[in-house]
Coordinates of C-alpha atoms and ligand atoms in Angstrom, one line a residue:
X17 CA 64.1 -23.8 -0.3
X18 CA 64.3 -20.8 0.6
X19 CA 63.3 -19.1 -2.6
X20 CA 60.3 -21.8 -3.1
X21 CA 59.6 -20.3 0.7
X22 CA 59.9 -16.8 -0.3
X23 CA 58.0 -17.3 -3.5
X24 CA 55.1 -18.7 -1.7
X25 CA 55.3 -16.0 0.3
X26 CA 54.9 -13.5 -1.6
X27 CA 51.8 -15.0 -3.2
X28 CA 50.6 -15.3 0.5
X29 CA 50.7 -12.0 0.5
X30 CA 48.8 -11.4 -2.5
X31 CA 46.1 -13.5 -1.0
X32 CA 45.9 -11.3 2.0
X33 CA 45.7 -8.0 -0.1
X34 CA 42.6 -9.5 -1.8
X35 CA 41.6 -10.6 1.4
X36 CA 41.7 -7.8 3.2
X37 CA 39.0 -6.8 1.5
X38 CA 36.4 -8.8 3.7
X39 CA 36.0 -8.6 7.5
X40 CA 36.3 -11.5 9.5
X41 CA 33.0 -11.2 10.6
X42 CA 31.9 -11.7 6.5
X43 CA 34.1 -14.3 6.6
X44 CA 31.6 -15.7 8.9
X45 CA 28.5 -14.8 6.9
X46 CA 29.3 -16.2 4.0
X47 CA 30.1 -20.2 5.2
X48 CA 27.9 -21.2 8.3
X49 CA 30.3 -24.2 8.4
X50 CA 33.6 -21.8 9.2
X51 CA 33.9 -23.0 12.8
X52 CA 34.3 -26.3 11.8
X53 CA 36.0 -25.5 9.1
X54 CA 38.8 -23.8 11.2
X55 CA 39.1 -25.5 14.4
X56 CA 41.1 -28.7 15.0
X57 CA 40.3 -31.1 17.8
X58 CA 42.2 -33.7 20.0
X59 CA 40.7 -35.6 22.5
X60 CA 39.0 -32.8 25.2
X61 CA 40.8 -29.7 24.0
X62 CA 39.5 -28.0 21.0
X63 CA 41.9 -25.1 18.5
X64 CA 39.5 -22.9 17.4
X65 CA 41.4 -20.8 14.5
X66 CA 37.8 -19.3 12.3
X67 CA 38.7 -15.7 14.3
X68 CA 41.5 -15.2 12.5
X69 CA 41.7 -13.2 8.9
X70 CA 42.8 -15.8 6.8
X71 CA 40.5 -18.2 3.9
X72 CA 40.7 -22.0 2.3
X73 CA 43.3 -20.6 0.3
X74 CA 45.6 -19.4 3.2
X75 CA 45.8 -22.3 4.9
X76 CA 46.5 -24.5 1.6
X77 CA 49.5 -21.9 0.7
X78 CA 50.0 -22.7 4.1
X79 CA 50.4 -26.2 3.9
X80 CA 52.5 -25.7 1.0
X81 CA 55.2 -23.7 3.1
X82 CA 55.1 -26.4 5.9
X83 CA 56.2 -29.5 2.9
X84 CA 58.3 -26.6 1.0
X85 CA 60.5 -26.3 4.1
X86 CA 60.3 -29.9 5.0
X87 CA 58.5 -29.8 8.6
X88 CA 57.5 -33.5 9.0
X89 CA 60.9 -34.7 7.6
X90 CA 62.1 -31.7 10.0
X91 CA 60.4 -33.3 12.6
X92 CA 60.9 -36.6 12.2
X93 CA 64.7 -36.2 12.4
X94 CA 64.1 -34.1 15.8
X95 CA 62.4 -37.2 17.4
X96 CA 64.4 -40.4 15.3
X97 CA 67.6 -38.1 17.4
X98 CA 69.2 -36.3 15.1
X99 CA 72.2 -33.8 15.8
X100 CA 69.8 -30.9 14.4
X101 CA 71.0 -28.6 17.5
X102 CA 73.6 -28.5 14.8
X103 CA 76.2 -25.2 16.5
X104 CA 76.3 -27.5 19.9
X105 CA 76.1 -30.5 17.8
X106 CA 73.5 -32.2 19.7
X107 CA 70.0 -34.0 19.5
X108 CA 67.0 -32.7 20.7
X109 CA 65.1 -35.3 22.4
X110 CA 62.7 -33.5 25.2
X111 CA 60.8 -36.2 23.3
X112 CA 62.2 -39.4 24.8
X113 CA 61.3 -37.8 28.1
X114 CA 57.6 -38.5 27.8
X115 CA 57.8 -41.7 25.0
X116 CA 56.7 -44.4 25.5
X117 CA 59.8 -46.3 27.6
X118 CA 59.7 -49.5 25.0
X119 CA 60.6 -47.5 21.9
X120 CA 63.6 -47.1 21.3
X121 CA 65.3 -44.2 20.8
X122 CA 68.9 -43.7 19.9
X123 CA 71.3 -41.5 20.3
X124 CA 75.0 -42.4 19.2
X125 CA 73.8 -45.5 18.5
X126 CA 72.6 -46.2 21.7
X127 CA 68.9 -46.8 23.6
X128 CA 68.8 -44.0 25.7
X129 CA 65.2 -44.9 26.6
X130 CA 66.9 -47.5 29.6
X131 CA 67.5 -44.9 30.8
X132 CA 65.2 -42.2 30.5
X133 CA 63.0 -44.9 32.8
X134 CA 66.2 -45.5 35.5
X135 CA 66.1 -42.2 36.2
X136 CA 62.0 -41.3 36.1
X137 CA 62.1 -44.5 38.3
X138 CA 64.8 -42.9 41.1
X139 CA 62.8 -40.2 40.8
X140 CA 59.5 -41.4 41.8
X141 CA 61.0 -43.3 44.5
X142 CA 62.4 -39.8 46.4
X143 CA 59.0 -37.8 45.6
X144 CA 57.0 -40.4 47.3
X145 CA 59.4 -41.8 50.1
X146 CA 59.6 -37.9 50.9
X147 CA 56.1 -37.3 50.6
X148 CA 54.9 -40.4 52.7
X149 CA 57.9 -39.3 55.1
X150 CA 59.7 -42.3 54.7
X151 CA 63.3 -40.1 53.8
X152 CA 62.9 -38.0 57.1
X153 CA 64.6 -34.3 57.4
X154 CA 68.1 -34.5 59.8
X155 CA 65.6 -33.7 62.3
X156 CA 63.5 -36.8 61.5
X157 CA 60.9 -34.2 60.5
X158 CA 58.8 -34.6 57.5
X159 CA 59.6 -32.4 54.9
X160 CA 57.2 -29.6 55.0
X161 CA 58.3 -27.5 52.3
X162 CA 60.8 -27.7 49.4
X163 CA 62.6 -24.4 47.5
X164 CA 63.4 -24.7 43.9
X165 CA 66.3 -23.3 42.9
X166 CA 67.0 -21.9 39.3
X167 CA 66.6 -19.7 36.5
X168 CA 65.8 -20.3 33.0
X169 CA 63.7 -23.2 32.2
X170 CA 65.4 -25.0 35.2
X171 CA 63.1 -22.2 37.1
X172 CA 59.9 -21.2 34.5
X173 CA 58.2 -24.6 34.0
X174 CA 58.2 -26.1 37.6
X175 CA 56.8 -23.4 39.1
X176 CA 54.6 -23.0 36.1
X177 CA 53.6 -26.3 36.1
X178 CA 53.4 -26.3 39.8
X179 CA 50.6 -23.5 39.5
X180 CA 48.6 -24.5 36.6
X181 CA 48.7 -27.9 38.9
X182 CA 48.3 -26.2 42.6
X183 CA 45.0 -28.2 42.6
X184 CA 46.9 -31.8 42.7
X185 CA 49.2 -30.0 45.2
X186 CA 48.9 -32.5 48.1
X187 CA 52.9 -32.8 49.1
X188 CA 54.9 -30.5 50.4
X189 CA 54.9 -26.5 49.9
X190 CA 57.0 -25.7 47.2
X191 CA 58.4 -22.9 47.0
X192 CA 60.8 -21.2 43.7
X193 CA 64.0 -18.6 44.2
X194 CA 65.7 -17.9 40.9
X195 CA 66.8 -14.0 40.7
X196 CA 70.3 -13.2 41.6
X197 CA 68.6 -10.6 43.3
X198 CA 68.9 -11.1 47.5
X199 CA 65.5 -10.0 48.2
X200 CA 64.6 -13.2 46.5
X201 CA 66.3 -15.8 48.2
X202 CA 65.6 -13.8 51.5
X203 CA 62.3 -13.4 51.6
X204 CA 62.0 -16.7 50.4
X205 CA 63.7 -18.1 53.3
X206 CA 62.6 -16.0 55.9
X207 CA 59.5 -17.7 55.9
X208 CA 60.7 -21.4 56.4
X209 CA 61.6 -23.7 59.0
X210 CA 65.1 -25.2 58.0
X211 CA 65.1 -27.9 59.9
X212 CA 61.3 -28.8 57.5
X213 CA 63.2 -27.3 54.0
X214 CA 64.3 -29.6 51.8
X215 CA 66.4 -27.5 48.5
X216 CA 67.1 -28.5 45.2
X217 CA 69.6 -27.2 43.1
X218 CA 67.9 -27.2 39.3
X219 CA 70.8 -26.3 37.2
X220 CA 71.7 -28.0 33.3
X221 CA 75.1 -27.2 34.1
X222 CA 75.6 -25.7 37.5
X223 CA 77.5 -23.1 36.6
X224 CA 75.0 -20.6 36.3
X225 CA 75.9 -17.7 38.5
X226 CA 72.4 -16.8 39.4
X227 CA 71.8 -20.3 40.7
X228 CA 75.0 -21.1 42.0
X229 CA 74.9 -17.6 44.0
X230 CA 71.7 -18.7 45.9
X231 CA 72.2 -21.9 46.5
X232 CA 75.4 -20.9 48.3
X233 CA 73.4 -19.1 50.4
X234 CA 71.0 -21.5 50.9
X235 CA 73.8 -23.4 52.2
X236 CA 74.8 -20.9 54.8
X237 CA 71.3 -20.5 55.7
X238 CA 71.1 -24.4 56.1
X239 CA 74.7 -24.7 58.1
X240 CA 74.4 -22.1 60.3
X241 CA 70.7 -24.0 61.8
X242 CA 71.8 -26.9 61.1
X243 CA 75.5 -27.6 61.4
X244 CA 77.7 -29.2 58.2
X245 CA 76.6 -33.0 57.8
X246 CA 73.0 -32.3 58.4
X247 CA 72.7 -29.5 55.8
X248 CA 74.1 -32.2 52.9
X249 CA 70.4 -34.2 54.4
X250 CA 68.3 -31.2 52.8
X251 CA 69.7 -30.6 49.4
X252 CA 68.9 -32.9 46.2
X253 CA 70.2 -31.6 42.9
X254 CA 69.0 -32.0 39.2
X255 CA 71.7 -31.9 36.5
X256 CA 73.8 -33.0 33.8
X257 CA 77.0 -31.9 35.6
X258 CA 77.5 -35.1 38.2
X259 CA 80.9 -34.4 39.2
X260 CA 79.9 -30.6 40.2
X261 CA 77.0 -31.4 42.1
X262 CA 79.4 -33.8 43.8
X263 CA 82.1 -31.3 44.5
X264 CA 78.6 -28.8 45.8
X265 CA 78.9 -31.6 48.4
X266 CA 75.5 -33.5 47.5
X267 CA 75.4 -37.1 47.7
X268 CA 75.0 -39.2 44.8
X269 CA 71.0 -40.6 45.8
X270 CA 70.0 -36.9 46.1
X271 CA 71.3 -36.2 42.5
X272 CA 68.6 -36.3 39.2
X273 CA 70.5 -36.3 36.0
X274 CA 70.0 -35.9 32.9
X275 CA 71.8 -35.1 29.5
X276 CA 72.9 -32.7 26.6
X277 CA 69.8 -33.8 24.6
X278 CA 67.4 -31.5 26.5
X279 CA 67.4 -28.1 26.0
X280 CA 67.0 -25.6 29.3
X281 CA 63.6 -24.7 27.6
X282 CA 62.6 -28.1 26.6
X283 CA 64.0 -30.0 30.8
X284 CA 60.5 -29.7 32.8
X285 CA 59.7 -33.3 31.4
X286 CA 62.9 -34.3 32.8
X287 CA 64.9 -34.4 36.7
X288 CA 63.9 -30.6 36.2
X289 CA 60.5 -31.7 37.5
X290 CA 61.3 -33.2 40.1
X291 CA 59.4 -30.2 42.4
X292 CA 56.5 -30.8 40.7
X293 CA 56.4 -34.8 41.3
X294 CA 57.2 -33.8 45.1
X295 CA 54.0 -31.3 44.8
X296 CA 51.4 -33.5 42.9
X297 CA 52.9 -36.9 43.5
X298 CA 54.4 -39.5 41.1
X299 CA 51.1 -41.0 39.3
X300 CA 50.1 -37.3 38.8
X301 CA 53.1 -36.9 36.9
X302 CA 52.9 -39.6 34.9
X303 CA 49.8 -38.0 33.4
X304 CA 51.3 -34.9 32.4
X305 CA 54.3 -37.1 30.6
X306 CA 51.6 -38.4 28.4
X307 CA 49.9 -35.9 28.0
X308 CA 52.9 -34.5 26.6
X309 CA 53.5 -37.9 24.7
X310 CA 49.4 -38.1 22.8
X311 CA 50.6 -34.4 21.4
X312 CA 53.9 -35.8 20.3
X313 CA 52.0 -39.0 18.4
X314 CA 49.5 -36.2 17.3
X315 CA 52.4 -34.3 15.9
X316 CA 54.2 -37.1 14.6
X317 CA 51.4 -39.2 12.8
X318 CA 48.3 -36.3 11.5
X319 CA 48.2 -35.0 8.9
X320 CA 49.3 -31.5 8.1
X321 CA 45.7 -30.2 7.5
X322 CA 44.7 -32.0 10.9
X323 CA 48.0 -31.4 12.9
X324 CA 47.4 -28.9 16.0
X325 CA 50.9 -28.0 16.1
X326 CA 51.1 -27.5 12.6
X327 CA 48.2 -25.7 12.2
X328 CA 49.7 -23.1 15.6
X329 CA 52.9 -22.7 13.7
X330 CA 51.5 -22.2 10.7
X331 CA 49.5 -18.9 11.8
X332 CA 52.4 -17.3 13.6
X333 CA 53.9 -17.9 10.1
X334 CA 51.1 -16.2 9.0
X335 CA 51.0 -13.4 11.0
X336 CA 55.0 -12.4 11.0
X337 CA 55.8 -12.7 8.1
X338 CA 52.8 -12.3 5.8
X339 CA 51.0 -9.9 7.9
X340 CA 54.2 -8.2 9.5
X341 CA 53.0 -8.4 13.3
X342 CA 55.5 -8.2 15.2
X343 CA 53.8 -9.7 18.4
X344 CA 51.4 -11.9 20.0
X345 CA 49.3 -12.2 22.6
X346 CA 49.2 -15.4 24.9
X347 CA 45.5 -13.9 27.1
X348 CA 45.2 -17.4 29.3
X349 CA 41.5 -17.1 30.8
X350 CA 42.5 -19.2 33.6
X351 CA 44.1 -17.7 36.6
X352 CA 46.4 -20.4 37.6
X353 CA 48.6 -20.5 33.9
X354 CA 49.0 -17.0 34.5
X355 CA 52.9 -17.6 34.6
X356 CA 52.6 -20.0 31.3
X357 CA 53.5 -16.3 29.2
X358 CA 56.5 -15.7 31.0
X359 CA 57.4 -20.1 30.2
X360 CA 56.0 -19.4 26.4
X361 CA 58.1 -16.3 26.3
X362 CA 61.7 -18.0 27.1
X363 CA 60.4 -21.7 25.4
X364 CA 59.6 -19.3 21.6
X365 CA 61.9 -16.4 22.3
X366 CA 64.9 -18.2 23.3
X367 CA 64.4 -20.6 20.5
X368 CA 63.4 -19.1 17.9
X369 CA 65.0 -15.7 18.4
X370 CA 67.7 -15.5 16.2
X371 CA 69.1 -13.5 12.8
X372 CA 71.2 -16.2 11.4
X373 CA 70.6 -19.7 9.9
X374 CA 71.4 -22.8 10.6
X375 CA 74.0 -23.1 8.5
X376 CA 75.2 -19.5 9.9
X377 CA 73.2 -17.0 6.9
X378 CA 71.6 -14.5 7.7
X379 CA 68.2 -14.7 7.8
X380 CA 66.0 -12.3 4.6
X381 CA 62.5 -12.8 6.9
X382 CA 61.3 -12.0 10.1
X383 CA 61.6 -14.6 12.5
X384 CA 60.6 -14.8 16.3
X385 CA 57.5 -13.3 17.2
X386 CA 57.7 -11.1 20.7
X387 CA 55.5 -12.6 23.2
X388 CA 53.7 -10.8 26.1
X389 CA 50.2 -11.2 27.6
X390 CA 48.4 -11.9 31.3
X391 CA 45.6 -13.5 31.9
X392 CA 42.3 -13.2 31.8
X393 CA 40.0 -10.9 32.7
X394 CA 43.3 -8.9 34.9
X395 CA 44.6 -8.4 31.5
X396 CA 41.0 -6.7 30.0
X397 CA 41.5 -3.3 32.2
X398 CA 45.0 -2.9 31.4
X399 CA 46.4 -3.9 28.5
X400 CA 43.0 -4.2 25.8
X401 CA 42.0 -0.5 25.0
X402 CA 45.6 -1.1 23.1
X403 CA 43.8 -4.7 21.8
X404 CA 40.9 -3.4 21.0
X405 CA 41.5 0.6 19.7
X406 CA 44.5 0.7 19.3
X407 CA 46.9 0.9 15.8
X408 CA 48.7 -1.7 16.4
X409 CA 47.0 -5.1 15.3
X410 CA 48.2 -7.8 18.0
X411 CA 46.9 -11.5 17.0
X412 CA 45.2 -13.0 20.6
X413 CA 45.4 -16.4 21.9
X414 CA 42.9 -16.8 24.2
X415 CA 43.3 -19.9 26.5
X416 CA 40.3 -21.7 28.5
X417 CA 38.6 -24.1 30.1
X418 CA 35.8 -24.9 30.6
X419 CA 35.5 -26.5 33.5
X420 CA 37.1 -24.9 37.2
X421 CA 38.2 -26.8 40.5
X422 CA 35.5 -25.3 42.5
X423 CA 32.5 -26.7 42.2
X424 CA 30.5 -24.6 44.2
X425 CA 31.9 -21.1 42.3
X426 CA 30.1 -21.6 39.0
X427 CA 28.9 -18.6 39.1
X428 CA 33.0 -17.3 38.7
X429 CA 33.4 -20.0 36.1
X430 CA 30.0 -18.4 33.8
X431 CA 31.7 -15.2 34.4
X432 CA 35.3 -16.2 32.9
X433 CA 34.1 -18.1 30.1
X434 CA 31.7 -15.3 29.3
X435 CA 34.7 -12.4 29.6
X436 CA 36.6 -14.7 26.7
X437 CA 33.5 -15.5 24.6
X438 CA 33.5 -11.5 24.7
X439 CA 36.5 -10.3 23.4
X440 CA 37.5 -12.5 20.8
X441 CA 33.8 -11.2 20.0
X442 CA 34.8 -7.7 20.1
X443 CA 38.2 -7.9 18.7
X444 CA 36.2 -9.5 15.3
X445 CA 32.9 -7.4 15.1
X446 CA 34.2 -4.3 16.6
X447 CA 30.9 -1.6 17.1
X448 CA 31.4 0.9 14.1
X449 CA 30.1 4.7 13.9
X450 CA 26.2 4.1 12.9
X451 CA 26.0 1.3 15.7
X452 CA 27.6 4.3 18.4
X453 CA 25.4 7.1 17.0
X454 CA 22.3 4.9 17.7
X455 CA 23.4 4.3 21.3
X456 CA 24.0 7.7 22.2
X457 CA 20.9 8.4 20.7
X458 CA 19.1 5.8 22.6
X459 CA 21.0 7.5 25.7
X460 CA 19.9 10.7 25.2
X461 CA 23.0 13.1 24.3
X462 CA 22.3 15.2 22.0
X463 CA 23.9 15.7 18.1
X464 CA 27.1 18.1 20.1
X465 CA 27.8 15.5 22.2
X466 CA 27.2 12.8 19.7
X467 CA 29.9 14.3 17.5
X468 CA 32.7 14.7 20.2
X469 CA 31.8 11.5 21.6
X470 CA 30.9 9.3 18.6
X471 CA 34.9 8.6 17.5
X472 CA 35.8 7.8 20.9
X473 CA 34.2 4.6 21.0
X474 CA 33.7 3.1 17.5
X475 CA 35.9 -0.4 17.4
X476 CA 36.8 -1.6 14.0
X477 CA 37.1 -4.8 14.7
X478 CA 38.2 -7.2 12.2
X479 CA 41.5 -8.0 15.1
X480 CA 42.1 -11.7 14.9
X481 CA 42.3 -14.1 17.8
X482 CA 42.1 -17.7 18.6
X483 CA 41.2 -19.7 20.8
X484 CA 42.5 -23.3 22.9
X485 CA 39.7 -24.2 24.5
X486 CA 40.1 -27.6 27.2
X487 CA 37.6 -29.3 29.2
X488 CA 39.9 -28.7 32.8
X489 CA 43.3 -28.0 33.1
X490 CA 44.3 -31.3 34.5
X491 CA 48.2 -32.6 34.7
X492 CA 47.5 -35.0 31.3
X493 CA 45.6 -31.7 29.8
X494 CA 48.4 -29.7 31.2
X495 CA 51.0 -31.9 29.2
X496 CA 49.0 -32.1 25.6
X497 CA 49.3 -27.6 26.3
X498 CA 52.9 -27.2 26.8
X499 CA 54.0 -29.9 24.5
X500 CA 52.2 -28.4 21.8
X501 CA 53.5 -24.7 22.0
X502 CA 57.4 -26.5 22.0
X503 CA 55.9 -27.9 18.5
X504 CA 55.0 -25.1 17.3
X505 CA 58.4 -23.3 18.3
X506 CA 59.8 -26.0 16.6
X507 CA 57.4 -25.7 13.4
X508 CA 58.4 -21.7 13.0
X509 CA 61.8 -22.5 13.8
X510 CA 61.9 -25.2 10.5
X511 CA 60.4 -22.7 8.5
X512 CA 63.1 -20.2 9.4
X513 CA 65.6 -22.4 8.9
X514 CA 67.4 -22.2 12.3
X515 CA 68.6 -23.5 14.6
X516 CA 66.1 -23.5 17.3
X517 CA 67.5 -25.3 19.8
X518 CA 70.7 -23.3 20.9
X519 CA 70.8 -19.9 22.9
X520 CA 74.4 -17.9 21.7
X521 CA 72.3 -14.9 22.5
X522 CA 72.2 -14.9 26.3
X523 CA 76.6 -15.3 26.0
X524 CA 77.5 -11.7 25.7
X525 CA 75.7 -10.5 28.6
X526 CA 76.7 -13.2 30.7
X527 CA 80.3 -12.6 29.9
X528 CA 80.5 -8.3 30.2
X529 CA 78.7 -9.5 33.7
X530 CA 81.7 -11.1 35.2
X531 CA 84.1 -8.5 33.7
X532 CA 81.3 -5.8 35.4
X533 CA 81.9 -7.6 38.6
X534 CA 85.3 -6.9 38.6
X535 CA 85.1 -3.3 38.2
X536 CA 82.1 -3.2 41.1
X537 CA 84.4 -4.8 43.3
X538 CA 87.6 -3.5 42.5
X539 CA 87.9 0.0 41.8
X540 CA 90.7 0.2 40.0
X541 CA 90.3 -1.5 37.4
X542 CA 91.7 -0.5 33.8
X543 CA 88.4 1.0 32.2
X544 CA 90.4 2.3 29.2
X545 CA 88.2 1.3 26.5
X546 CA 84.8 1.3 28.6
X547 CA 81.8 4.1 27.2
X548 CA 81.3 6.8 29.5
X549 CA 77.8 5.8 30.3
X550 CA 78.6 2.3 32.4
X551 CA 82.6 5.0 33.9
X552 CA 79.3 7.8 34.8
X553 CA 77.4 4.8 36.5
X554 CA 80.0 2.8 38.1
X555 CA 81.6 5.9 39.5
X556 CA 78.3 6.8 40.6
X557 CA 77.4 3.4 42.4
X558 CA 80.6 3.7 44.4
X559 CA 79.4 7.4 45.2
X560 CA 76.4 6.1 46.7
X561 CA 77.4 2.6 48.3
X562 CA 76.7 2.8 51.8
X563 CA 78.8 -0.2 52.5
X564 CA 81.8 1.8 51.3
Ligands
LIG617 O1 69.8 -18.6 29.8 C1 70.6 -19.0 29.2 C2 70.7 -20.6 29.9 O2 71.2 -21.1 29.6 C3 68.8 -21.0 29.7 O3 68.5 -22.1 28.3 C4 68.3 -21.9 30.6 O4 67.0 -22.5 30.8 C5 68.9 -21.2 31.7 O5 70.2 -20.3 31.3 C6 69.5 -21.8 33.1 O6 70.6 -22.6 33.2 P1 71.3 -24.2 33.5 O7 69.5 -24.7 34.2 O8 72.3 -24.3 33.3 O9 71.5 -23.4 35.2

C-alpha cells in the first residue's frame, strides 16, 4: 500500500512542478466555474478551497491516494467499532456518542448504545436540575458557578465550546482550571463563593497529576469553608475510573462515566461535555450532538469527491507531503472560536504527531502538520506580515460566520467579513511591482523614493487559503465543525498509516517530571546520571528558593 501511495505522491509532485507555472489567480482566469468546481457544501456550511494552488488533476490523484490507502474502509472500521487503536487495543467510537440511539454499535459483542443513552440521560437530568435549582448547594442555594478542573481533552473541548456558544449560555457561569500552576486555581476560586460553586473534576483516567492536584486544592478550599460533609455536595466527576472517583469522595449519583473507546481529545461529546451542558442546557447540547451526527453521516455516506472531511484531509496531504509546508494557520474570523486553534492543536498534533506507523515501522513521509493561529482580525495586526511577505508559505484556513449574534452591531459584522475576504484575496492576488510603482507615482513620490520603497511594498501573492463559511455559530453548526476537523485528522492519519488514537509521546515528560519532583523536594537524591544543565538549574532553584 505504501509503495503505491508513494508512487502517487511522486506523480503529484510532478503535477505540482507543472502547476507552479500557473498562478492561483490565473487558474481562476482560465476557469470561470472554479469556485463551483472547488467548493463543497453541507446544509448551511460551505468549504471553499478554490484559492488553493490545485487543479482537477491534483484532486483526482488525491482521491486515488484516498482509495489506495483504503480511507473509506478504515472509516467504516472505526465507525463499526473495530479496535483500530492498535497500541491500546481499543475501539475508537466518539461517533457513537452522537449516534442515533436506535442504531446499535457493538464493542466486544455488546451493543454500547444503551449505555451511551443512559449516561446522556443522567447528564441531562443533572444539568436540568442544577439549572432549575432542583438540586441546590449545601447551603440550599442555587449553584451560580461551575469550575471544570481538567486538562488536555478534559479541558480544551469544554472551554472552547463554552466560549463558542456563549450566546446560548444561560445557566451557571462556567470557569476552567487546567494548569498545575497555582495561579490558575487560585485566581479562579478567589472570585467565587464556595457556598454556590460546583466543582467538576474531569479526567478520563482520574490520575492526571495536574488535575488531581487542582482537585485536591479545590477540595481544601471547599472543606475549609463548608466542612467535609457539605463539601462533597459541591463535587461532580467525569471519568472512566469509577473506583477512583469514589476514593476521592464523590458519590455515585454525581459521577458521569464514559468508556475507554473515547479518546481524551475526542471526549467533548461524552460526560466531559457536562460543564457545557450546564451552561447551555440539555436541549442545546443535544443540538450540538445532532450537528456532529450530521457531519458523521455525511462523512460515512458521501462519495469521496463531495465528502468535506475527506477533501480537507487530502488538502492536508497535498500541503504536507507534496508542497512540503510544515505548518498551517487556522484563522477563525469569529471571536467566539478564539480557542478553536488550541483545541485543534491537541486534536491534530496529539493524533498525528507520530513517527512510526501502526505496525511500528518508521514512517517514510512527513506526518502531522504544525497547527497554529489566532482569531481575526487580531491576527492581521500580528503575524499576517509573515503570511503575506515572509519566505515561509503557510496555508491559511479561514473560518467565517456570516451572521453575528449582535443584531444592533451590523457594522462590526460587515467589517469582520470584509477583512476575512480581503485577506484571502490579498494572499492570492498579491500586488506586483508595476502596480506598486503606479500607486507610489500617484502618491507623488519621486523616482529615487519609488526605487527605495517599492520592493518593500510588493506582495508576491499566490499564497493558498481556504474558507470554511457557515450561517451562524450555533450549537448544531459548532458540532458539525468539530466533527469535520476530527474526521479530517482521521483521513490524514489513515493515509499516513498511523495509530491516530494513542499518545505515547506525552508519557516520557510525565515520567521524568515525577523523578524531577523528588529531586526538587529532596536535594540529597542521587543525580549521577543527570545532565549538567538540569543539575545547574536545580542548584540555582535551591539557592533562590524563598521557602527555604
Ligand atoms: O496529555 C495526555 C493526555 O492523556 C491527553 O490525551 C488527555 O486529553 C489528557 O492527558 C488528560 O487526561 P485525563 O482526562 O485522563 O486527565
